[in-house]
XYZ file of C-alpha atoms in Angstrom:
405
model
C 96.774 -54.706 28.832
C 97.664 -55.749 32.400
C 98.517 -51.994 33.053
C 95.341 -50.852 31.557
C 93.132 -53.216 33.609
C 95.069 -52.236 36.744
C 94.408 -48.426 35.892
C 90.894 -48.982 35.769
C 90.729 -50.939 39.023
C 92.768 -48.072 40.747
C 89.884 -45.776 39.505
C 87.277 -47.699 40.737
C 87.868 -49.140 44.099
C 85.660 -51.946 45.635
C 83.916 -49.449 48.045
C 82.936 -46.990 45.297
C 82.374 -49.063 42.272
C 79.232 -48.498 40.318
C 77.771 -51.903 41.311
C 78.725 -51.613 44.879
C 77.512 -47.847 44.827
C 74.056 -48.696 43.567
C 73.765 -51.463 46.142
C 74.827 -48.828 48.691
C 71.996 -46.376 47.843
C 69.642 -49.284 47.588
C 70.488 -50.376 51.011
C 70.821 -46.660 52.573
C 67.457 -45.086 51.025
C 64.747 -45.285 53.587
C 61.294 -46.486 52.687
C 58.752 -43.753 53.217
C 55.253 -45.138 53.437
C 53.652 -41.711 53.435
C 55.372 -40.876 50.182
C 53.949 -43.819 48.396
C 50.670 -42.868 49.803
C 51.104 -39.374 48.412
C 52.349 -40.622 44.816
C 49.198 -42.940 44.922
C 46.919 -40.097 45.411
C 48.564 -37.730 43.205
C 48.391 -40.459 40.529
C 44.662 -41.220 41.167
C 43.954 -37.446 40.823
C 45.865 -37.263 37.564
C 43.751 -40.307 36.310
C 40.519 -38.552 37.282
C 41.536 -35.304 35.767
C 42.637 -37.166 32.733
C 39.277 -39.098 32.273
C 37.273 -35.772 32.566
C 39.437 -34.207 30.034
C 39.034 -36.951 27.811
C 35.276 -36.797 28.427
C 35.050 -33.122 27.556
C 37.120 -33.683 24.312
C 34.917 -36.477 23.196
C 31.817 -34.473 23.723
C 33.573 -31.668 21.708
C 34.403 -34.004 18.913
C 31.026 -35.658 18.884
C 29.366 -32.220 18.593
C 31.691 -31.326 15.868
C 31.019 -34.484 14.048
C 27.561 -34.008 14.132
C 27.894 -30.399 12.970
C 30.212 -31.466 10.324
C 27.636 -34.237 9.087
C 24.978 -31.526 8.843
C 27.246 -29.336 6.989
C 28.102 -32.156 4.427
C 24.441 -33.348 4.012
C 23.524 -29.513 2.992
C 26.602 -29.172 0.736
C 25.836 -32.307 -0.924
C 22.245 -31.365 -1.358
C 23.338 -28.016 -2.838
C 25.846 -29.604 -4.980
C 23.199 -32.029 -6.144
C 20.531 -29.235 -6.912
C 23.507 -27.399 -8.816
C 25.680 -29.961 -10.369
C 27.633 -27.134 -12.360
C 27.697 -24.503 -9.417
C 31.400 -24.529 -9.912
C 30.979 -23.449 -13.578
C 29.216 -20.336 -12.614
C 31.563 -19.458 -9.882
C 32.880 -16.606 -11.996
C 29.487 -14.856 -11.417
C 29.289 -15.515 -7.741
C 32.731 -15.387 -6.112
C 33.305 -11.882 -6.811
C 33.589 -9.555 -4.013
C 30.457 -9.617 -1.700
C 28.163 -6.548 -2.526
C 27.984 -3.770 0.131
C 24.743 -2.374 1.043
C 22.962 -1.237 -2.210
C 25.920 -2.141 -4.425
C 24.453 -3.427 -7.914
C 25.411 -6.580 -9.687
C 25.985 -4.108 -12.693
C 29.038 -2.325 -11.336
C 28.101 0.709 -13.559
C 24.756 1.151 -11.963
C 24.742 3.948 -9.408
C 20.867 5.257 -9.309
C 17.667 3.987 -8.094
C 15.368 2.481 -10.747
C 12.726 5.077 -12.124
C 10.444 3.064 -14.304
C 7.352 0.702 -13.598
C 7.678 0.436 -9.656
C 4.642 -0.245 -7.779
C 4.484 1.213 -4.201
C 5.185 -1.395 -1.566
C 7.446 -3.397 -4.000
C 5.589 -6.773 -4.365
C 2.165 -7.873 -5.445
C -0.317 -9.438 -3.336
C 0.169 -13.070 -4.381
C 2.384 -14.702 -1.847
C 1.980 -18.200 -0.642
C 2.584 -17.765 3.097
C 4.135 -20.672 5.027
C 3.024 -21.679 8.484
C 5.376 -19.984 11.074
C 8.207 -22.244 12.201
C 7.719 -24.936 9.073
C 10.325 -23.558 6.898
C 13.617 -25.792 6.689
C 15.436 -24.551 3.536
C 15.296 -21.238 1.684
C 15.856 -21.138 -2.077
C 16.676 -18.016 -4.033
C 15.523 -17.553 -7.738
C 16.452 -14.560 -10.018
C 17.511 -13.648 -13.478
C 20.969 -12.167 -13.908
C 21.514 -8.903 -13.031
C 18.612 -8.911 -10.502
C 20.393 -8.553 -7.272
C 20.421 -12.125 -6.120
C 24.062 -12.172 -5.266
C 23.587 -9.291 -2.945
C 20.516 -11.039 -1.230
C 22.085 -14.353 -1.358
C 24.929 -13.050 0.724
C 22.732 -11.185 3.068
C 20.393 -13.959 3.890
C 23.308 -16.344 4.277
C 24.775 -14.132 6.799
C 21.499 -13.988 8.629
C 20.412 -17.457 8.596
C 22.921 -20.018 7.239
C 23.957 -20.907 10.691
C 20.692 -22.666 11.306
C 18.869 -22.581 7.819
C 20.440 -23.652 4.373
C 20.120 -20.662 1.997
C 20.476 -22.341 -1.535
C 21.145 -20.601 -4.908
C 18.732 -23.007 -6.582
C 15.590 -24.722 -6.483
C 15.461 -27.781 -8.950
C 17.925 -25.752 -10.967
C 20.577 -22.941 -10.642
C 18.873 -19.727 -9.598
C 18.992 -18.149 -12.822
C 17.334 -20.640 -15.171
C 13.828 -22.055 -15.885
C 12.902 -24.405 -13.035
C 10.747 -27.639 -12.965
C 9.095 -29.753 -10.458
C 11.122 -32.667 -9.247
C 10.845 -33.497 -5.600
C 14.026 -35.448 -5.716
C 15.794 -32.190 -6.300
C 13.939 -29.663 -3.976
C 14.556 -29.793 -0.280
C 11.657 -30.624 2.102
C 9.809 -27.566 3.523
C 11.454 -25.104 1.150
C 10.713 -21.384 1.016
C 11.248 -20.082 -2.307
C 12.165 -16.436 -2.887
C 12.194 -14.744 -6.328
C 13.953 -11.782 -6.959
C 12.957 -9.454 -10.094
C 14.036 -6.131 -11.416
C 12.191 -3.592 -13.271
C 12.165 -4.652 -16.823
C 13.739 -1.637 -18.520
C 16.794 -1.217 -15.946
C 16.996 -4.996 -15.978
C 17.356 -5.023 -19.810
C 19.809 -2.009 -19.658
C 21.918 -3.775 -17.314
C 21.819 -7.095 -19.278
C 23.157 -5.277 -22.279
C 26.020 -4.292 -20.364
C 26.868 -7.205 -18.580
C 25.165 -10.057 -20.681
C 26.240 -13.013 -18.719
C 26.246 -16.371 -20.458
C 24.728 -14.513 -23.587
C 28.007 -15.265 -25.754
C 26.701 -13.572 -28.987
C 24.999 -10.705 -27.287
C 28.203 -9.078 -25.876
C 28.881 -5.441 -26.749
C 25.799 -4.610 -28.887
C 24.071 -1.178 -29.333
C 20.771 -1.402 -27.249
C 18.606 -1.606 -30.445
C 20.286 -4.768 -31.690
C 20.721 -6.115 -28.152
C 16.712 -5.958 -27.406
C 15.573 -7.212 -31.025
C 18.093 -9.959 -31.669
C 16.950 -13.434 -31.303
C 17.677 -15.031 -28.046
C 20.001 -17.753 -29.067
C 23.268 -18.787 -31.005
C 24.622 -21.240 -33.339
C 24.874 -24.719 -31.829
C 28.422 -25.917 -31.803
C 29.874 -29.251 -33.254
C 30.705 -30.444 -29.730
C 26.860 -30.216 -28.743
C 25.838 -32.275 -31.749
C 28.614 -34.787 -31.143
C 27.426 -35.244 -27.581
C 23.839 -35.821 -28.688
C 25.038 -38.352 -31.276
C 27.019 -40.167 -28.667
C 24.018 -40.389 -26.494
C 21.820 -41.808 -29.140
C 24.296 -44.408 -29.935
C 25.459 -45.481 -26.709
C 22.481 -44.740 -24.352
C 19.490 -44.275 -26.719
C 18.144 -41.650 -24.956
C 17.828 -37.936 -25.384
C 16.559 -37.160 -22.112
C 18.119 -34.822 -19.585
C 21.542 -35.109 -21.119
C 22.448 -31.406 -20.982
C 23.817 -28.923 -18.272
C 21.529 -28.342 -15.506
C 19.236 -31.171 -16.407
C 17.906 -29.715 -19.520
C 16.713 -31.677 -22.465
C 18.798 -31.366 -25.685
C 15.842 -29.384 -27.310
C 15.613 -27.038 -24.347
C 18.924 -25.110 -24.286
C 22.139 -23.982 -26.423
C 24.610 -24.942 -25.469
C 23.935 -28.565 -23.992
C 27.572 -28.705 -22.925
C 29.133 -26.278 -20.484
C 31.978 -25.646 -22.563
C 31.327 -26.211 -26.242
C 33.924 -24.263 -27.781
C 36.768 -26.065 -29.679
C 40.232 -26.322 -27.769
C 42.311 -23.279 -28.294
C 39.228 -21.072 -29.203
C 39.616 -18.686 -26.152
C 43.228 -17.704 -24.809
C 45.125 -14.779 -24.975
C 44.308 -13.976 -28.554
C 40.465 -14.043 -27.782
C 39.659 -13.360 -24.240
C 35.945 -14.270 -23.037
C 34.221 -11.951 -21.020
C 30.815 -12.344 -19.243
C 31.257 -16.076 -19.140
C 31.251 -16.116 -22.805
C 32.891 -19.368 -23.013
C 29.986 -21.086 -21.078
C 26.746 -19.961 -23.322
C 23.454 -20.323 -21.854
C 20.556 -19.624 -24.004
C 17.269 -21.141 -22.900
C 14.885 -22.246 -25.582
C 11.199 -21.597 -25.584
C 9.393 -23.169 -22.579
C 7.376 -26.431 -23.037
C 8.224 -26.324 -26.678
C 9.536 -29.871 -28.093
C 10.883 -28.284 -31.374
C 13.352 -26.435 -29.559
C 12.658 -22.990 -31.006
C 14.412 -20.085 -29.586
C 12.930 -16.729 -28.303
C 12.604 -13.919 -30.512
C 14.416 -11.685 -28.174
C 15.459 -11.368 -24.681
C 11.856 -9.751 -23.628
C 9.858 -12.691 -24.632
C 12.378 -14.980 -22.463
C 11.749 -12.678 -19.712
C 8.041 -12.887 -19.661
C 8.123 -16.684 -19.526
C 10.905 -16.689 -16.797
C 8.351 -14.584 -14.838
C 5.671 -17.168 -15.316
C 8.022 -20.003 -14.491
C 9.207 -18.702 -11.417
C 5.717 -17.779 -10.124
C 4.677 -21.408 -10.999
C 7.588 -22.646 -8.724
C 5.111 -21.832 -5.728
C 3.160 -25.196 -6.580
C 6.181 -27.421 -6.903
C 6.874 -30.442 -4.593
C 8.318 -29.718 -1.110
C 7.796 -25.825 -1.680
C 5.737 -24.652 1.423
C 6.022 -21.010 0.828
C 6.732 -18.434 -2.116
C 7.603 -14.928 -1.988
C 8.418 -12.544 -4.757
C 10.435 -9.139 -4.170
C 11.391 -6.346 -6.598
C 15.391 -5.745 -6.071
C 14.839 -1.881 -6.391
C 12.059 -1.932 -3.749
C 14.455 -3.611 -1.285
C 17.144 -0.936 -1.840
C 14.413 1.721 -1.318
C 12.786 0.221 1.779
C 15.310 -1.972 3.172
C 15.517 -5.588 4.081
C 14.303 -5.474 7.743
C 10.625 -6.846 6.664
C 12.191 -9.577 4.672
C 14.356 -10.597 7.532
C 11.822 -10.698 10.268
C 9.397 -12.583 7.751
C 11.851 -15.309 7.380
C 12.319 -15.377 11.280
C 8.712 -16.087 11.549
C 8.614 -18.746 8.697
C 11.621 -20.712 10.130
C 11.023 -20.184 13.812
C 14.857 -19.231 14.315
C 16.359 -15.931 14.960
C 18.894 -14.066 12.731
C 22.505 -14.439 13.809
C 23.255 -11.828 16.353
C 26.409 -10.413 15.122
C 26.573 -11.226 11.217
C 23.261 -10.233 10.067
C 23.202 -6.514 9.604
C 19.830 -5.408 8.326
C 20.080 -2.988 5.383
C 18.217 0.345 5.930
C 16.180 2.333 3.275
C 18.608 4.076 0.691
C 17.713 7.197 -1.363
C 18.948 6.767 -4.908
C 19.114 9.205 -7.615
C 17.041 8.462 -10.846
C 18.881 6.456 -13.402
C 19.539 8.054 -16.910
C 18.580 6.063 -19.799
C 18.341 6.753 -23.533
C 14.518 8.083 -23.944
C 14.223 6.145 -27.182
C 15.200 2.888 -25.386
C 12.737 3.712 -22.611
C 9.778 4.147 -25.384
C 10.791 1.165 -27.273
C 10.698 -0.948 -24.098
C 7.324 0.456 -23.187
C 6.035 -0.698 -26.528
C 7.548 -4.069 -26.490
C 7.444 -5.412 -22.665
C 4.826 -8.092 -21.915
C 3.022 -5.981 -19.562
C 0.599 -8.651 -18.611
C 3.546 -10.825 -17.106
C 5.192 -7.626 -15.547
C 1.918 -6.880 -13.731
C 2.171 -10.199 -12.124
C 5.246 -8.901 -10.118
C 4.214 -5.617 -9.521
C 5.449 -3.592 -12.674
C 3.357 -1.147 -14.804
C 3.461 0.246 -18.168
C 4.618 4.023 -18.105
C 1.722 6.596 -18.724
C 4.174 8.815 -20.506
C 6.514 9.079 -23.431
C 10.394 9.517 -22.319
C 11.162 11.178 -25.596
C 8.241 13.891 -25.316
C 9.454 14.446 -21.464
C 13.051 14.942 -22.656
C 12.365 17.617 -24.981
């Protein structure tokens, strides 16, 4: 132990021991006033730079928070207006349509029948310039709403919310409810020629669960409903027992007598699966009953439902918070392009389209659609042309069957 301690003492002589070395350094290091002054200036510059940098960061965070709050507000508003929007996602989340691409993917032609030059009727409710703060898009299935919704979203969603609903989701009957319609709304309704629309609905009957894969004669004549399932009835009974209320208890705020199905997914567990795959949202049936009929009677066919839907969309021009109403023909926007529509929205909102994302669609030339002449003549005899006249469609003045001979 003594040898080890002496060895260590030999390695660290008194003149060079750590403690004495530190003392020597402290004693021999000169004091440089200019160095301290330079360090102080450097420190002051760094502090000032840090404060400026933090100010910029805080301003950016504040701006981002404001933008985030606005986004959350409009997102929550849209969510409130369409509480089951996620349920319809399979319809809306497909690849964005390119210019002129149809919701019916088999459709590669222009619409031939019933179009009036100009693509719209005279009845527009024009808003005052610069007053519109929200745009609501309406339109039946297979009417081009996905295309126009995406288009207007790219053009204006950076400043003005473009919403796929008014008081309900865009496809369905609307009703006047100020709590569900954003203030200063422009309502834009999309329509498609009744013959080509019905032809497309037969091919792609979204949410029409018992109308899938039917021949056209059966499709257009079949009652527009399905048998109400047990889960619907159980839900109604539950509401009667616990709430004593049969008000707006169904999806999209419908009353029980206004829709089949009341529930979004009424089929029993295990009904759908690998053994039975659903198509065109069959698992989410949505048959609207006769409008303003408390007995809950169904429409006799799809054409009767369409006529009431036209009247309903047109009446939305008078709803609370709606300050403007326009309606357009889908096929006409393809033929004439969307420049007029975009420019009108710019005037109504007082804001410009997005300089990079907004690409106006130019007019397109399409080949004429080929449809069964017997179908065309049947439609000519059974469509409600008084309702169609409101949106610019007229009955053909010739027989397709005779013309085909």
